[in-house]
Backbone as a printed PyTorch tensor [residue, N CA C, xyz], in Angstrom:
tensor([[[ 13.2040,  73.9160, 114.7890],
         [ 14.2010,  74.6610, 115.0930],
         [ 15.4740,  74.2940, 114.0800]],

        [[ 15.3070,  73.3900, 113.3860],
         [ 16.4050,  73.0980, 112.0260],
         [ 16.1030,  74.2100, 111.1760]],

        [[ 15.1470,  74.2460, 110.8820],
         [ 14.4940,  75.3500, 109.7520],
         [ 14.8420,  76.7070, 110.1170]],

        [[ 14.9700,  76.9490, 111.3090],
         [ 15.6570,  78.5450, 111.8450],
         [ 16.9720,  78.4600, 111.4660]],

        [[ 18.1000,  77.3970, 112.4090],
         [ 19.0070,  77.3350, 111.9880],
         [ 19.5440,  77.2180, 110.3450]],

        [[ 18.6050,  76.4920, 109.1970],
         [ 19.2350,  76.3770, 107.7120],
         [ 19.2370,  77.9430, 107.5000]],

        [[ 17.9880,  78.5660, 108.0930],
         [ 17.8530,  79.7320, 107.5040],
         [ 18.9030,  80.7570, 107.9760]],

        [[ 19.7370,  80.8270, 109.1900],
         [ 20.7750,  81.5420, 109.7190],
         [ 21.8250,  81.3980, 108.8110]],

        [[ 22.0760,  80.0290, 108.7860],
         [ 23.0790,  79.6270, 108.1050],
         [ 22.9650,  80.0670, 106.2670]],

        [[ 22.2610,  80.4310, 105.6910],
         [ 22.1890,  80.9530, 104.6450],
         [ 22.2440,  82.2370, 104.0200]],

        [[ 21.7590,  82.9220, 105.3540],
         [ 22.0370,  84.7680, 105.3920],
         [ 23.3650,  84.9420, 106.1330]],

        [[ 24.4800,  84.1570, 106.0940],
         [ 25.4760,  84.7540, 106.7540],
         [ 26.3200,  85.3620, 106.1100]],

        [[ 26.6790,  86.5670, 106.2970],
         [ 27.2980,  87.4470, 105.1760],
         [ 28.7220,  87.2080, 104.5840]],

        [[ 29.6070,  86.4470, 105.3780],
         [ 31.0420,  86.0280, 105.5830],
         [ 30.9680,  84.8680, 104.1640]],

        [[ 29.6130,  84.3930, 104.3220],
         [ 29.8730,  83.1240, 103.1880],
         [ 29.0350,  83.6750, 102.0250]],

        [[ 28.4690,  84.5710, 101.7260],
         [ 27.4480,  85.3390, 101.0860],
         [ 28.5230,  85.9740,  99.9750]],

        [[ 28.8100,  86.9190, 100.7330],
         [ 29.6650,  88.0700, 100.1090],
         [ 31.1390,  87.6030,  99.7550]],

        [[ 31.7640,  87.9550,  98.6090],
         [ 33.4630,  87.6400,  98.3120],
         [ 34.0670,  88.5390,  99.0740]],

        [[ 35.5660,  88.2700,  99.4930],
         [ 36.3750,  88.9580, 100.3390],
         [ 36.5430,  90.2620,  99.2670]],

        [[ 36.8180,  91.3150,  99.8930],
         [ 36.7020,  92.7380,  99.1080],
         [ 38.5710,  92.7200,  98.8050]],

        [[ 39.3450,  92.4450,  99.4550],
         [ 40.8740,  92.5200,  99.0590],
         [ 41.4790,  91.0850, 100.0460]],

        [[ 42.6030,  90.5310,  99.0240],
         [ 43.2280,  89.4290,  99.6380],
         [ 44.2550,  89.7740, 100.8850]],

        [[ 44.3500,  89.1700, 101.4360],
         [ 45.2140,  89.4530, 102.7390],
         [ 46.6650,  88.9710, 102.6950]],

        [[ 46.9840,  87.6880, 101.8890],
         [ 47.7560,  87.6320, 101.2690],
         [ 48.1760,  87.3300,  99.7350]],

        [[ 49.3810,  87.4290,  99.3410],
         [ 49.5910,  86.9960,  98.0320],
         [ 49.6540,  85.9510,  97.4050]],

        [[ 49.4690,  85.4300,  96.3720],
         [ 49.2110,  83.7550,  96.4690],
         [ 50.1990,  83.8520,  95.0570]],

        [[ 51.2340,  82.7120,  95.3120],
         [ 52.3800,  82.6040,  94.2760],
         [ 51.8570,  82.2420,  93.0380]],

        [[ 52.3870,  82.5140,  91.9880],
         [ 52.1090,  82.2530,  90.5120],
         [ 50.5830,  82.8070,  90.3950]],

        [[ 50.0210,  83.4690,  90.7710],
         [ 48.6060,  84.4310,  90.2940],
         [ 49.2690,  85.4380,  89.6150]],

        [[ 48.2690,  85.5100,  88.6700],
         [ 48.5950,  86.6310,  87.5980],
         [ 48.1980,  88.0870,  88.1600]],

        [[ 48.9920,  89.0910,  87.4920],
         [ 48.9340,  90.3210,  88.1320],
         [ 47.7600,  90.7750,  87.6390]],

        [[ 47.0760,  92.1430,  87.8490],
         [ 45.6580,  92.3800,  87.4690],
         [ 46.2760,  93.2390,  86.0940]],

        [[ 47.1750,  93.6080,  86.0620],
         [ 47.4790,  94.1230,  84.7400],
         [ 47.8320,  92.9620,  83.3450]],

        [[ 47.8770,  92.0520,  83.7060],
         [ 47.5790,  90.8320,  82.9510],
         [ 49.1310,  90.2190,  82.9050]],

        [[ 50.1670,  90.9870,  83.2440],
         [ 51.7840,  90.1750,  82.8110],
         [ 51.9530,  89.2090,  84.0730]],

        [[ 52.2640,  87.8900,  83.5400],
         [ 53.1830,  87.0790,  84.4860],
         [ 54.3500,  87.6480,  85.0750]],

        [[ 54.6960,  87.3250,  86.3300],
         [ 55.6780,  87.5230,  86.6650],
         [ 57.0270,  87.3110,  85.8550]],

        [[ 57.2270,  86.2040,  84.4010],
         [ 57.8400,  86.3470,  84.3040],
         [ 58.2430,  87.0290,  82.8790]],

        [[ 57.2890,  87.4750,  82.3300],
         [ 56.9060,  88.5380,  81.5560],
         [ 57.5830,  90.0090,  82.0710]],

        [[ 57.0380,  90.1200,  83.0290],
         [ 57.7290,  91.3550,  83.7510],
         [ 59.4200,  91.1780,  84.1210]],

        [[ 59.8220,  90.1040,  84.4030],
         [ 61.0200,  89.9090,  84.4780],
         [ 62.0830,  90.3990,  83.4430]],

        [[ 61.4800,  89.5650,  82.4490],
         [ 62.0430,  90.1410,  81.0490],
         [ 62.0890,  90.9650,  80.3860]],

        [[ 60.7200,  91.8240,  80.5600],
         [ 60.7610,  93.3020,  80.1840],
         [ 61.7900,  93.9940,  80.7800]],

        [[ 61.9020,  94.1550,  82.4410],
         [ 62.8260,  94.8740,  82.7680],
         [ 64.4540,  94.3220,  82.8260]],

        [[ 64.5740,  93.1250,  82.6520],
         [ 66.0010,  92.7180,  82.0620],
         [ 66.0910,  93.3690,  80.2980]],

        [[ 65.5440,  93.2110,  79.7870],
         [ 65.3920,  94.3400,  78.0790],
         [ 66.1050,  95.2270,  78.5820]],

        [[ 64.9710,  96.0200,  79.3590],
         [ 65.6410,  97.6840,  79.2070],
         [ 66.6000,  97.8390,  79.9140]],

        [[ 66.9930,  96.8990,  80.8760],
         [ 68.4400,  97.0980,  81.5230],
         [ 69.5340,  96.7850,  80.3480]],

        [[ 69.3980,  95.5240,  79.9570],
         [ 70.2940,  95.1810,  78.5970],
         [ 70.5840,  96.1600,  77.9110]],

        [[ 69.3570,  96.8500,  77.4040],
         [ 69.3700,  98.2840,  76.2760],
         [ 70.2360,  99.5310,  76.6260]],

        [[ 69.8310,  99.7970,  78.2380],
         [ 70.4580, 100.9530,  78.8020],
         [ 71.8380, 100.3560,  79.1310]],

        [[ 71.8550,  99.6720,  79.8820],
         [ 73.3030,  99.8600,  80.4810],
         [ 74.5100,  99.1520,  79.9520]],

        [[ 74.0410,  98.1090,  78.7360],
         [ 74.8030,  97.3700,  78.0050],
         [ 75.6310,  98.4840,  77.0430]],

        [[ 75.0420,  99.8290,  76.7430],
         [ 75.6490, 100.6700,  75.8520],
         [ 76.7180, 101.5710,  76.9210]],

        [[ 76.1220, 101.6960,  78.0000],
         [ 77.0100, 102.6520,  78.9300],
         [ 78.4840, 101.7650,  79.2610]],

        [[ 78.2570, 100.7230,  79.3520],
         [ 79.3460,  99.6300,  79.7390],
         [ 80.1760,  99.4290,  78.6950]],

        [[ 79.6890,  99.3420,  77.6380],
         [ 80.5520,  99.5110,  76.3440],
         [ 80.8960, 100.5070,  76.1460]],

        [[ 80.6170, 101.9210,  76.2340],
         [ 81.0170, 103.3720,  76.1630],
         [ 81.8490, 103.7790,  77.3880]],

        [[ 82.3410, 102.7160,  78.4870],
         [ 82.8150, 103.1400,  79.5230],
         [ 84.5300, 103.2650,  79.3460]],

        [[ 84.8990, 104.5130,  79.5050],
         [ 86.1260, 104.9130,  79.6160],
         [ 86.9110, 105.1200,  77.8580]],

        [[ 85.7480, 105.7900,  77.0850],
         [ 85.9090, 106.0920,  76.0060],
         [ 85.9490, 107.4020,  75.6870]],

        [[ 87.0760, 108.2770,  75.1170],
         [ 86.8410, 109.4470,  75.1080],
         [ 87.3160, 109.6330,  73.9170]],

        [[ 86.7420, 110.8210,  73.2890],
         [ 87.1250, 111.4790,  72.0840],
         [ 88.3920, 112.3810,  71.5220]],

        [[ 89.1730, 112.2620,  72.8320],
         [ 90.4510, 113.3500,  72.6490],
         [ 91.6830, 112.2730,  73.0390]],

        [[ 92.7720, 112.6460,  72.9180],
         [ 94.1010, 112.4530,  73.2010],
         [ 94.5600, 113.1770,  74.0210]],

        [[ 94.9400, 112.6580,  75.5830],
         [ 95.5720, 113.7170,  76.4240],
         [ 97.0380, 113.1290,  76.3470]],

        [[ 97.8160, 114.5510,  75.8780],
         [ 99.1660, 114.2790,  75.9700],
         [100.0330, 114.5680,  77.3350]],

        [[100.5890, 113.6460,  77.7230],
         [100.9220, 113.1670,  79.2990],
         [101.9580, 113.6540,  79.4300]],

        [[103.0380, 114.1060,  77.8380],
         [104.3560, 114.3650,  78.3980],
         [104.7900, 115.5340,  79.1520]],

        [[105.5060, 115.7690,  80.1100],
         [106.6260, 116.6380,  80.7540],
         [106.5310, 118.4300,  80.3070]],

        [[105.7570, 119.0610,  80.1550],
         [106.0420, 120.3310,  79.4350],
         [105.7090, 120.4670,  78.5040]],

        [[104.7310, 119.5200,  77.7550],
         [104.3110, 119.4900,  76.4160],
         [103.2040, 120.7270,  76.4020]],

        [[102.2930, 120.9910,  77.1780],
         [101.1400, 121.8910,  77.3940],
         [101.9060, 123.4470,  77.8880]],

        [[102.7940, 123.6170,  78.0090],
         [103.1660, 124.8040,  78.7830],
         [104.6260, 125.2490,  77.3430]],

        [[103.7630, 126.3860,  77.0680],
         [104.2310, 126.9240,  76.1410],
         [105.5530, 127.9440,  76.2180]],

        [[105.7270, 128.4730,  77.6890],
         [106.5900, 129.2610,  78.5120],
         [107.8420, 128.7710,  78.7790]],

        [[107.7170, 127.1500,  78.6220],
         [109.0190, 126.4940,  79.0570],
         [110.0270, 126.0860,  77.8210]],

        [[111.2500, 126.6970,  78.0220],
         [111.9950, 126.5600,  76.9290],
         [112.0740, 124.6310,  76.3350]],

        [[112.6880, 124.8940,  75.3390],
         [112.5790, 123.1860,  74.5420],
         [113.7820, 122.3370,  75.4200]],

        [[114.7020, 123.0220,  75.8820],
         [115.5690, 122.3560,  76.6200],
         [115.4240, 122.0130,  78.3500]],

        [[114.8710, 123.1410,  78.7440],
         [114.0390, 122.6400,  80.2950],
         [113.3100, 121.3960,  79.7410]],

        [[112.3420, 121.5360,  79.1850],
         [111.3860, 120.3180,  79.1410],
         [111.9520, 119.0090,  78.9680]],

        [[112.9500, 118.6800,  78.0300],
         [113.8930, 117.5070,  77.9440],
         [114.6030, 117.4690,  79.0750]],

        [[114.9460, 118.3510,  79.7820],
         [115.9930, 118.2440,  81.0160],
         [114.6030, 117.3700,  81.9370]],

        [[113.6960, 118.1580,  82.3180],
         [112.6860, 117.4980,  82.8790],
         [111.9370, 116.4210,  82.6490]],

        [[111.9590, 115.7020,  81.2560],
         [111.4400, 114.5470,  81.2670],
         [112.3410, 113.4970,  81.6280]],

        [[113.8620, 113.9430,  81.2450],
         [114.8370, 113.1960,  81.6500],
         [115.0060, 112.7820,  83.3140]],

        [[114.5380, 113.6860,  83.8360],
         [114.1820, 113.6030,  85.4380],
         [113.4690, 112.6490,  85.8470]],

        [[112.3600, 112.8080,  85.0660],
         [111.6130, 111.8130,  85.5730],
         [111.7160, 110.4240,  85.2430]],

        [[112.1190, 110.3830,  83.7720],
         [112.2700, 109.0040,  83.8050],
         [113.1910, 108.3890,  84.5290]],

        [[114.4560, 109.0180,  85.0770],
         [115.5430, 108.8350,  85.6120],
         [114.8050, 108.0140,  87.4670]],

        [[113.6880, 109.1220,  87.7190],
         [113.2850, 108.8580,  88.8050],
         [112.1320, 107.5970,  88.4520]],

        [[111.7510, 107.3030,  87.9690],
         [110.9560, 106.1570,  87.6810],
         [111.9140, 104.9890,  87.4890]],

        [[113.3410, 105.1150,  86.5240],
         [114.0950, 103.7560,  86.9690],
         [114.4730, 103.3440,  88.3600]],

        [[114.7500, 104.4650,  89.1880],
         [115.2380, 104.2870,  90.5630],
         [113.9510, 103.4430,  91.1910]],

        [[112.6490, 104.1860,  91.4760],
         [111.7360, 103.7890,  91.4600],
         [111.5730, 101.9960,  91.4370]],

        [[112.0570, 101.5940,  90.1090],
         [111.5970, 100.2670,  89.8630],
         [112.6230,  99.2570,  90.4050]],

        [[114.1490, 100.0270,  90.4430],
         [115.1000,  99.0800,  90.9160],
         [115.1710,  99.3580,  92.2170]],

        [[114.4900,  99.6830,  93.3710],
         [114.7810, 100.1670,  94.3680],
         [114.7900,  99.0900,  95.5350]],

        [[113.9610,  97.5570,  95.1080],
         [113.8720,  96.4170,  95.5560],
         [114.6600,  95.2000,  94.4340]],

        [[115.6470,  95.9990,  93.5470],
         [116.2020,  94.9620,  93.0030],
         [117.5890,  94.3260,  94.0450]],

        [[117.5000,  93.2210,  93.7410],
         [118.5170,  92.5290,  94.4840],
         [119.9200,  92.5140,  94.1350]],

        [[120.2620,  92.7930,  92.9230],
         [121.6570,  93.2380,  92.1910],
         [121.9240,  94.7140,  92.7720]],

        [[123.1530,  94.6430,  93.4050],
         [123.8250,  96.0330,  93.8800],
         [124.3430,  96.8890,  92.6180]],

        [[124.6530,  98.3100,  92.5110],
         [124.9250,  98.9400,  91.5570],
         [126.1550,  98.5390,  90.9050]],

        [[126.5390,  98.2380,  89.9200],
         [128.0210,  98.0610,  89.1290],
         [128.2870,  96.4400,  89.8010]],

        [[127.2710,  95.4640,  89.6760],
         [127.5220,  94.3040,  89.6020],
         [127.2460,  93.7800,  88.2930]],

        [[127.8430,  92.6550,  87.8060],
         [127.8550,  91.9740,  87.0410],
         [126.2210,  91.4490,  85.9540]],

        [[125.4060,  90.8040,  87.4570],
         [124.6930,  90.5020,  87.4230],
         [124.6220,  88.7890,  87.9520]],

        [[126.1790,  88.5060,  88.2840],
         [126.5030,  87.2820,  89.0470],
         [126.4390,  87.6470,  90.1920]],

        [[125.4290,  86.6610,  91.1780],
         [125.7500,  86.8540,  92.4540],
         [126.3600,  86.0890,  93.1070]],

        [[127.4210,  86.0410,  94.3930],
         [128.1890,  85.5600,  94.4870],
         [127.7300,  84.5990,  95.9650]],

        [[128.0250,  83.3660,  96.1440],
         [127.4240,  82.7150,  97.0010],
         [128.3360,  82.7940,  98.3540]],

        [[127.7780,  83.2210,  99.5050],
         [128.1230,  83.0420, 100.6520],
         [127.9940,  82.3410, 101.8910]],

        [[128.6850,  81.9650, 102.9240],
         [128.3220,  81.3360, 104.2540],
         [128.7540,  82.0580, 105.1030]],

        [[127.5310,  82.1760, 106.0880],
         [128.2940,  83.1020, 107.6230],
         [129.0690,  84.2570, 106.8210]],

        [[128.8250,  84.8740, 106.0330],
         [129.0530,  86.3880, 105.5290],
         [130.5510,  86.4170, 104.5900]],

        [[131.1180,  85.0040, 104.6360],
         [132.3620,  84.8270, 103.9330],
         [132.1940,  84.5400, 102.7230]],

        [[132.8910,  84.7850, 101.7650],
         [132.9240,  83.8790, 100.1780],
         [133.1060,  82.7810,  99.9770]],

        [[132.4000,  81.8510,  99.4020],
         [132.3020,  80.4360,  99.2290],
         [133.7030,  80.1220,  98.8510]],

        [[134.4620,  80.9920,  97.6760],
         [135.7860,  80.7790,  96.7770],
         [136.8410,  80.8980,  97.7280]],

        [[136.5960,  82.0320,  98.6440],
         [137.3230,  81.9680,  99.7700],
         [137.4750,  81.2030, 100.5830]],

        [[136.6160,  80.2800, 101.1660],
         [136.4800,  78.8230, 101.7900],
         [137.4050,  77.8950, 101.3240]],

        [[137.0260,  77.6270, 100.1680],
         [137.8330,  76.8510,  99.0960],
         [139.5390,  77.1620,  99.1890]],

        [[139.6750,  78.4020,  98.9710],
         [141.1020,  78.4590,  98.7850],
         [141.8020,  78.4550, 100.0950]],

        [[141.0110,  78.4000, 101.2940],
         [141.8730,  78.1040, 102.6110],
         [141.5730,  76.5760, 102.9200]],

        [[140.6210,  76.2430, 102.0830],
         [141.1250,  74.4980, 102.6900],
         [141.9220,  73.9210, 102.2200]]])
């Protein structure tokens, strides 16, 4: 009986034949191509650095100057109209900037202190 069991154990195909493929990836195992994971990462990083760094450094650069002045590219507009249009746009820009200014037009820049809507100077005169 022992001889029969020993003979069966020797002919177990699962023990004799190596597995055709592995079911789980083993961490740290070398790839079949011979590259380790670190070498592959370093190579892909180098490729990215060579291609994307050049694009990033060139981003926003152009080989031409764009003249954004009003009427500059319009040959049919007379010079006086160009100057008037530029002046109008400049005034609009100033108005937009001063929209939230705390000082009213015509003030000297010195703000008057008040209490309950009455000037503090008036209150001193009354007291």
